[in-house]
Tab-separated table of C-alpha atoms and ligand atoms in Angstrom:
chain	number	residue	atom	x	y	z
A	1	UNK	CA	22.496	-5.215	-11.041
A	2	UNK	CA	19.004	-4.361	-10.758
A	3	UNK	CA	17.867	-2.985	-13.529
A	4	UNK	CA	15.155	0.097	-12.592
A	5	UNK	CA	12.904	2.013	-14.894
A	6	UNK	CA	12.232	5.579	-15.429
A	7	UNK	CA	10.707	7.004	-12.549
A	8	UNK	CA	7.723	8.240	-12.033
A	9	UNK	CA	6.939	12.591	-12.059
A	10	UNK	CA	8.762	13.465	-7.914
A	11	UNK	CA	8.774	16.351	-6.294
A	12	UNK	CA	11.896	18.099	-8.535
A	13	UNK	CA	9.475	17.061	-12.092
A	14	UNK	CA	6.891	18.880	-10.924
A	15	UNK	CA	5.452	23.394	-11.021
A	16	UNK	CA	7.179	25.080	-8.357
A	17	UNK	CA	4.600	25.199	-5.255
A	18	UNK	CA	1.862	22.820	-7.436
A	19	UNK	CA	-0.943	21.834	-5.054
A	20	UNK	CA	-0.995	25.755	-4.055
A	21	UNK	CA	-1.055	26.973	-7.240
A	22	UNK	CA	-4.187	24.898	-7.939
A	23	UNK	CA	-6.644	27.035	-6.480
A	24	UNK	CA	-8.496	29.305	-8.107
A	25	UNK	CA	-7.373	31.676	-5.403
A	26	UNK	CA	-4.027	31.960	-6.595
A	27	UNK	CA	-2.265	34.421	-7.089
A	28	UNK	CA	-0.253	32.697	-9.519
A	29	UNK	CA	-2.767	29.868	-10.560
A	30	UNK	CA	-2.472	26.756	-12.833
A	31	UNK	CA	-6.156	26.936	-13.612
A	32	UNK	CA	-7.847	29.027	-16.013
A	33	UNK	CA	-10.947	29.671	-17.496
A	34	UNK	CA	-12.151	25.328	-17.088
A	35	UNK	CA	-8.377	24.314	-18.339
A	36	UNK	CA	-5.911	22.869	-15.490
A	37	UNK	CA	-2.170	23.341	-16.735
A	38	UNK	CA	0.410	19.968	-16.743
A	39	UNK	CA	1.664	19.671	-13.493
A	40	UNK	CA	5.320	18.995	-15.560
A	41	UNK	CA	7.900	22.061	-14.256
A	42	UNK	CA	7.561	24.372	-17.596
A	43	UNK	CA	5.216	22.675	-19.708
A	44	UNK	CA	2.254	24.593	-20.840
A	45	UNK	CA	-0.217	22.615	-22.317
A	46	UNK	CA	-3.589	23.474	-20.532
A	47	UNK	CA	-5.266	20.173	-20.433
A	48	UNK	CA	-9.127	19.512	-19.804
A	49	UNK	CA	-10.267	18.826	-16.707
A	50	UNK	CA	-10.678	15.647	-15.275
A	51	UNK	CA	-14.164	13.693	-14.956
A	52	UNK	CA	-15.227	11.121	-13.245
A	53	UNK	CA	-17.491	9.083	-15.739
A	54	UNK	CA	-13.584	9.103	-17.911
A	55	UNK	CA	-11.467	11.424	-19.858
A	56	UNK	CA	-10.660	11.635	-23.533
A	57	UNK	CA	-7.138	12.281	-24.531
A	58	UNK	CA	-7.854	16.488	-24.112
A	59	UNK	CA	-7.386	15.625	-20.412
A	60	UNK	CA	-3.950	14.162	-21.149
A	61	UNK	CA	-0.575	16.018	-21.380
A	62	UNK	CA	0.611	15.189	-24.960
A	63	UNK	CA	4.071	15.782	-23.643
A	64	UNK	CA	3.844	14.150	-20.158
A	65	UNK	CA	0.709	11.484	-20.408
A	66	UNK	CA	-0.376	12.967	-17.307
A	67	UNK	CA	-3.329	14.285	-16.992
A	68	UNK	CA	-4.356	16.717	-13.590
A	69	UNK	CA	-7.237	16.992	-11.170
A	70	UNK	CA	-7.000	19.946	-9.111
A	71	UNK	CA	-9.826	19.901	-6.943
A	72	UNK	CA	-7.520	17.641	-4.280
A	73	UNK	CA	-4.921	18.307	-6.713
A	74	UNK	CA	-3.205	14.742	-8.037
A	75	UNK	CA	-1.190	13.412	-11.032
A	76	UNK	CA	-2.358	10.046	-13.138
A	77	UNK	CA	-0.878	8.143	-15.828
A	78	UNK	CA	-2.497	7.565	-18.580
A	79	UNK	CA	-0.069	4.366	-18.735
A	80	UNK	CA	0.057	3.467	-15.173
A	81	UNK	CA	3.338	0.965	-16.221
A	82	UNK	CA	4.813	4.828	-15.720
A	83	UNK	CA	4.028	4.213	-11.907
A	84	UNK	CA	6.483	1.827	-11.130
A	85	UNK	CA	9.755	1.466	-11.411
A	86	UNK	CA	11.405	-2.130	-11.259
A	87	UNK	CA	9.314	-5.333	-12.436
A	88	UNK	CA	7.660	-3.496	-15.112
A	89	UNK	CA	7.684	-7.645	-16.622
A	90	UNK	CA	5.539	-8.742	-14.013
A	91	UNK	CA	3.076	-6.097	-13.833
A	92	UNK	CA	0.743	-7.896	-16.534
A	93	UNK	CA	1.008	-11.454	-15.033
A	94	UNK	CA	0.396	-10.648	-11.251
A	95	UNK	CA	-3.595	-11.188	-9.828
A	96	UNK	CA	-4.865	-8.461	-7.932
A	97	UNK	CA	-8.738	-7.616	-7.803
A	98	UNK	CA	-8.751	-3.904	-8.455
A	99	UNK	CA	-6.106	-2.341	-11.041
A	100	UNK	CA	-8.144	0.718	-11.622
A	101	UNK	CA	-5.337	3.495	-9.640
A	102	UNK	CA	-1.796	1.556	-10.566
A	103	UNK	CA	-1.777	5.220	-12.927
A	104	UNK	CA	-2.308	7.464	-9.705
A	105	UNK	CA	0.607	9.178	-8.178
A	106	UNK	CA	-1.494	8.678	-4.814
A	107	UNK	CA	-1.228	4.926	-5.517
A	108	UNK	CA	-0.430	3.275	-2.356
A	109	UNK	CA	-0.551	-0.424	-4.985
A	110	UNK	CA	2.088	1.508	-6.776
A	111	UNK	CA	4.086	2.868	-4.082
A	112	UNK	CA	4.243	-0.292	-1.867
A	113	UNK	CA	5.236	-1.901	-5.604
A	114	UNK	CA	8.463	0.149	-5.966
A	115	UNK	CA	9.691	0.028	-2.129
A	116	UNK	CA	9.667	-4.099	-1.421
A	117	UNK	CA	10.334	-5.470	-4.844
A	118	UNK	CA	12.896	-2.730	-5.697
A	119	UNK	CA	14.349	-4.013	-1.765
A	120	UNK	CA	13.718	-7.857	-2.404
A	121	UNK	CA	15.949	-7.506	-6.229
A	122	UNK	CA	18.361	-5.857	-4.212
A	123	UNK	CA	18.447	-8.168	-1.755
A	124	UNK	CA	17.725	-5.715	1.619
A	125	UNK	CA	13.784	-7.136	2.458
A	126	UNK	CA	16.193	-8.977	5.473
A	127	UNK	CA	16.786	-5.882	6.595
A	128	UNK	CA	13.102	-4.175	7.228
A	129	UNK	CA	13.018	-7.849	10.144
A	130	UNK	CA	14.076	-5.789	12.942
A	131	UNK	CA	11.550	-2.564	12.567
A	132	UNK	CA	9.058	-4.806	11.454
A	133	UNK	CA	8.975	-7.544	14.458
A	134	UNK	CA	11.252	-7.225	16.842
A	135	UNK	CA	13.991	-9.738	15.902
A	136	UNK	CA	16.731	-10.168	12.390
A	137	UNK	CA	17.001	-12.989	10.215
A	138	UNK	CA	19.759	-13.783	8.613
A	139	UNK	CA	18.324	-15.247	5.540
A	140	UNK	CA	16.342	-13.209	2.821
A	141	UNK	CA	12.406	-13.560	2.973
A	142	UNK	CA	10.128	-14.762	0.397
A	143	UNK	CA	8.109	-12.109	-0.553
A	144	UNK	CA	4.476	-11.665	-2.039
A	145	UNK	CA	2.161	-8.086	-2.973
A	146	UNK	CA	-1.526	-8.989	-2.158
A	147	UNK	CA	-1.041	-13.341	-2.463
A	148	UNK	CA	1.554	-13.596	-5.972
A	149	UNK	CA	5.161	-14.749	-4.621
A	150	UNK	CA	7.427	-12.657	-6.940
A	151	UNK	CA	10.945	-13.689	-6.619
A	152	UNK	CA	14.282	-13.780	-9.906
A	153	UNK	CA	11.894	-16.630	-11.878
A	154	UNK	CA	8.513	-14.341	-11.876
A	155	UNK	CA	5.875	-14.686	-9.901
A	156	UNK	CA	2.553	-17.332	-8.616
A	157	UNK	CA	-0.071	-16.988	-6.585
A	158	UNK	CA	-0.098	-18.623	-3.149
A	159	UNK	CA	-2.593	-21.386	-3.279
A	160	UNK	CA	-1.722	-21.193	0.911
A	161	UNK	CA	-3.936	-17.876	0.855
A	162	UNK	CA	-6.404	-19.276	-1.792
A	163	UNK	CA	-7.644	-21.483	0.469
A	164	UNK	CA	-7.772	-19.788	4.299
A	165	UNK	CA	-9.530	-17.374	1.681
A	166	UNK	CA	-12.290	-20.406	0.885
A	167	UNK	CA	-12.463	-21.166	4.434
A	168	UNK	CA	-13.368	-17.701	5.692
A	169	UNK	CA	-14.613	-15.293	2.849
A	170	UNK	CA	-17.000	-17.954	1.050
A	171	UNK	CA	-19.502	-15.619	-1.062
A	172	UNK	CA	-17.459	-12.385	-0.852
A	173	UNK	CA	-17.360	-10.386	-4.325
A	174	UNK	CA	-14.003	-9.088	-2.719
A	175	UNK	CA	-11.399	-11.237	-1.082
A	176	UNK	CA	-8.447	-10.286	1.497
A	177	UNK	CA	-5.455	-9.550	-0.240
A	178	UNK	CA	-2.715	-8.572	1.688
A	179	UNK	CA	-0.514	-5.951	0.826
A	180	UNK	CA	2.149	-7.578	1.113
A	181	UNK	CA	3.360	-10.545	3.039
A	182	UNK	CA	7.129	-11.553	3.977
A	183	UNK	CA	7.979	-14.856	5.483
A	184	UNK	CA	11.150	-16.650	6.521
A	185	UNK	CA	9.518	-20.354	5.875
A	186	UNK	CA	10.067	-21.716	9.320
A	187	UNK	CA	10.463	-19.200	11.633
A	188	UNK	CA	7.858	-15.775	10.991
A	189	UNK	CA	5.173	-14.332	8.840
A	190	UNK	CA	4.775	-10.898	8.568
A	191	UNK	CA	1.383	-9.101	6.852
A	192	UNK	CA	1.738	-5.401	6.153
A	193	UNK	CA	-1.434	-3.370	5.362
A	194	UNK	CA	0.636	-0.437	3.305
A	195	UNK	CA	-1.480	3.056	3.894
A	196	UNK	CA	-0.513	6.051	1.195
A	197	UNK	CA	-2.489	9.137	2.230
A	198	UNK	CA	-5.454	7.270	3.561
A	199	UNK	CA	-6.823	5.767	6.910
A	200	UNK	CA	-6.843	2.077	7.798
A	201	UNK	CA	-10.505	1.891	7.381
A	202	UNK	CA	-13.429	0.636	9.923
A	203	UNK	CA	-16.479	-1.596	9.531
A	204	UNK	CA	-18.275	1.614	9.112
A	205	UNK	CA	-16.888	1.676	5.699
A	206	UNK	CA	-20.388	1.586	3.579
A	207	UNK	CA	-18.678	-0.502	0.631
A	208	UNK	CA	-17.829	-3.327	3.039
A	209	UNK	CA	-19.992	-5.963	2.201
A	210	UNK	CA	-19.176	-8.190	5.214
A	211	UNK	CA	-21.687	-6.872	7.181
A	212	UNK	CA	-21.709	-5.364	10.662
A	213	UNK	CA	-19.949	-6.177	13.413
A	214	UNK	CA	-21.262	-9.839	14.731
A	215	UNK	CA	-20.926	-11.058	11.026
A	216	UNK	CA	-17.262	-9.906	10.770
A	217	UNK	CA	-16.098	-11.958	13.093
A	218	UNK	CA	-18.733	-14.312	12.683
A	219	UNK	CA	-17.319	-14.747	9.227
A	220	UNK	CA	-13.712	-14.546	10.532
A	221	UNK	CA	-13.635	-16.884	13.308
A	222	UNK	CA	-9.926	-18.717	14.590
A	223	UNK	CA	-8.999	-21.820	14.133
A	224	UNK	CA	-10.082	-24.527	16.017
A	225	UNK	CA	-7.533	-25.675	19.634
A	226	UNK	CA	-5.042	-22.418	19.001
A	227	UNK	CA	-5.417	-18.841	20.842
A	228	UNK	CA	-7.820	-16.609	19.575
A	229	UNK	CA	-5.961	-13.633	18.441
A	230	UNK	CA	-8.626	-10.883	18.858
A	231	UNK	CA	-10.155	-9.424	21.397
A	232	UNK	CA	-13.922	-10.072	20.552
A	233	UNK	CA	-16.000	-9.556	23.910
A	234	UNK	CA	-14.286	-6.281	23.637
A	235	UNK	CA	-14.519	-5.826	19.226
A	236	UNK	CA	-18.104	-7.483	20.320
A	237	UNK	CA	-19.065	-3.875	22.233
A	238	UNK	CA	-18.071	-1.583	20.224
A	239	UNK	CA	-19.877	0.329	17.093
A	240	UNK	CA	-18.507	-0.477	13.856
A	241	UNK	CA	-17.473	3.106	13.643
A	242	UNK	CA	-14.610	2.367	16.154
A	243	UNK	CA	-13.762	-1.522	15.146
A	244	UNK	CA	-10.647	-1.118	12.865
A	245	UNK	CA	-11.598	-4.425	10.255
A	246	UNK	CA	-8.772	-3.855	7.896
A	247	UNK	CA	-6.413	-4.317	10.578
A	248	UNK	CA	-8.916	-7.041	12.044
A	249	UNK	CA	-8.795	-9.286	9.002
A	250	UNK	CA	-5.213	-9.088	8.377
A	251	UNK	CA	-4.250	-10.329	11.770
A	252	UNK	CA	-6.813	-13.522	11.338
A	253	UNK	CA	-4.802	-13.792	7.866
A	254	UNK	CA	-2.028	-14.174	9.251
A	255	UNK	CA	-2.858	-16.411	12.517
A	256	UNK	CA	-4.238	-18.718	9.349
A	257	UNK	CA	-1.445	-18.035	6.886
A	258	UNK	CA	1.559	-18.642	10.148
A	259	UNK	CA	2.612	-23.092	9.388
A	260	UNK	CA	4.996	-25.388	11.052
A	261	UNK	CA	5.701	-22.583	13.884
A	262	UNK	CA	5.891	-19.197	12.631
A	263	UNK	CA	5.450	-16.674	14.151
A	264	UNK	CA	2.612	-14.288	12.972
A	265	UNK	CA	3.254	-10.514	12.725
A	266	UNK	CA	0.600	-7.827	11.577
A	267	UNK	CA	2.613	-4.539	10.398
A	268	UNK	CA	0.757	-0.839	10.155
A	269	UNK	CA	2.919	1.148	7.195
A	270	UNK	CA	2.031	4.760	7.367
A	271	UNK	CA	3.491	7.956	6.892
A	272	UNK	CA	5.382	9.664	10.215
A	273	UNK	CA	2.446	11.911	10.407
A	274	UNK	CA	-0.506	9.563	9.564
A	275	UNK	CA	-2.079	7.173	12.130
A	276	UNK	CA	0.262	8.482	14.560
A	277	UNK	CA	-3.094	6.925	17.451
A	278	UNK	CA	-2.574	3.439	15.805
A	279	UNK	CA	-0.724	1.513	18.200
A	280	UNK	CA	-2.949	2.732	21.366
A	281	UNK	CA	-5.895	1.944	18.511
A	282	UNK	CA	-5.650	-1.230	17.788
A	283	UNK	CA	-4.530	-2.847	20.989
A	284	UNK	CA	-7.927	-3.552	22.531
A	285	UNK	CA	-8.319	-5.310	19.361
A	286	UNK	CA	-6.253	-8.007	20.031
A	287	UNK	CA	-5.985	-10.878	23.077
A	288	UNK	CA	-2.528	-10.873	24.613
A	289	UNK	CA	0.445	-11.178	22.013
A	290	UNK	CA	-0.530	-14.289	19.296
A	291	UNK	CA	-0.439	-12.163	15.882
A	292	UNK	CA	2.365	-9.340	17.144
A	293	UNK	CA	1.270	-5.794	16.209
A	294	UNK	CA	3.526	-2.645	14.323
A	295	UNK	CA	3.286	-0.036	13.261
A	296	UNK	CA	6.056	1.276	11.288
A	297	UNK	CA	6.681	4.953	8.832
A	298	UNK	CA	7.619	4.765	4.878
A	299	UNK	CA	10.522	6.922	6.908
A	300	UNK	CA	11.430	4.599	9.054
A	301	UNK	CA	11.488	2.334	5.406
A	302	UNK	CA	13.053	4.107	2.963
A	303	UNK	CA	15.904	4.465	6.009
A	304	UNK	CA	17.051	0.859	5.225
A	305	UNK	CA	16.866	1.247	1.861
A	306	UNK	CA	20.380	0.109	1.037
A	307	UNK	CA	23.916	3.266	0.449
A	308	UNK	CA	24.856	0.745	-1.961
A	309	UNK	CA	25.088	2.330	-5.689
A	310	UNK	CA	22.697	0.404	-7.339
A	311	UNK	CA	20.122	0.954	-5.189
A	312	UNK	CA	20.437	5.488	-6.125
A	313	UNK	CA	17.646	4.660	-8.016
A	314	UNK	CA	15.293	3.193	-5.071
A	315	UNK	CA	16.917	6.699	-2.142
A	316	UNK	CA	16.437	8.787	-5.441
A	317	UNK	CA	12.124	7.462	-5.909
A	318	UNK	CA	11.029	7.747	-2.396
A	319	UNK	CA	12.795	11.533	-1.730
A	320	UNK	CA	11.192	13.119	-4.591
A	321	UNK	CA	7.854	10.994	-3.916
A	322	UNK	CA	4.826	13.736	-3.627
A	323	UNK	CA	1.135	13.229	-2.450
A	324	UNK	CA	-1.152	14.634	-4.225
A	325	UNK	CA	1.832	17.267	-5.811
A	326	UNK	CA	3.872	18.040	-2.130
A	327	UNK	CA	6.780	15.955	-1.011
A	328	UNK	CA	5.499	12.644	0.294
A	329	UNK	CA	8.682	11.647	2.906
A	330	UNK	CA	10.575	13.506	5.357
A	331	UNK	CA	13.408	11.767	3.588
A	332	UNK	CA	16.118	12.874	1.723
A	333	UNK	CA	16.924	16.177	0.479
B	401	ZN	ZN1	3.312	18.226	-19.949
């Protein structure tokens, strides 16, 4: 039996039409005189506005442990563990560079963790393979979250990822941290770039320390003696804003991480209504099909959660999941 913990607040737990009612102009607003009402249904606590500079105790609902931001309405847990429905025992021991947003309603990391670790504990990761790679597998794949191999025995950082980072990312303060890797040794490796409400980033992103296009291409080179998965000539001719840098890095990492004839794939995992053109946009970045590329939706993943009774918590979590206080997925009731 999988051991699930209490799900974070979802659409059925939130005040009706919460997203609309945090507008000051709403007929029945949840913001009044600089105070913000807790977003949980029926809660009458008035909270201090969230600040970027940090939040005091008066910004959190004493009953529900959340603080609410009303400009682009969303909630944040004071205790990020409340955002996780499975594998709580691993949260403090996994290695992860960016941990600040784990308690956010909009955290793609919490969603990714719950969905993939949940499927792994259910023994159902192999059911994703036809959608992710076009091929079925009979063995359950290994799961890596941000480079941490996670299984029933615990978690351990993948040394091969450290080797590849050393080879490609010398001097970078923020190394590449693939959201999810699924691997069937000797057969296939899939790197998943998970997005939840944000777009795949380009090289124009200001905080990207990886430099302009030519520097980026120089850094992320291909393995000697192997066909290059990137169409560098095409990429070199583009403006930084047209180069999907994050997906390119995933392709290069998949290419370097694959061993023993493993076929490499990259998946852009997005909501049904987002990034609908990503395949057409990304295809010219690639040279041939050395690394396969697909767009898969969270809704497809949700529909692959098994119907068995101990998967009910995961199905309900995905059906109830919100983004900016609105139902996130076209899935479930
Ligand atoms: Zn409350």
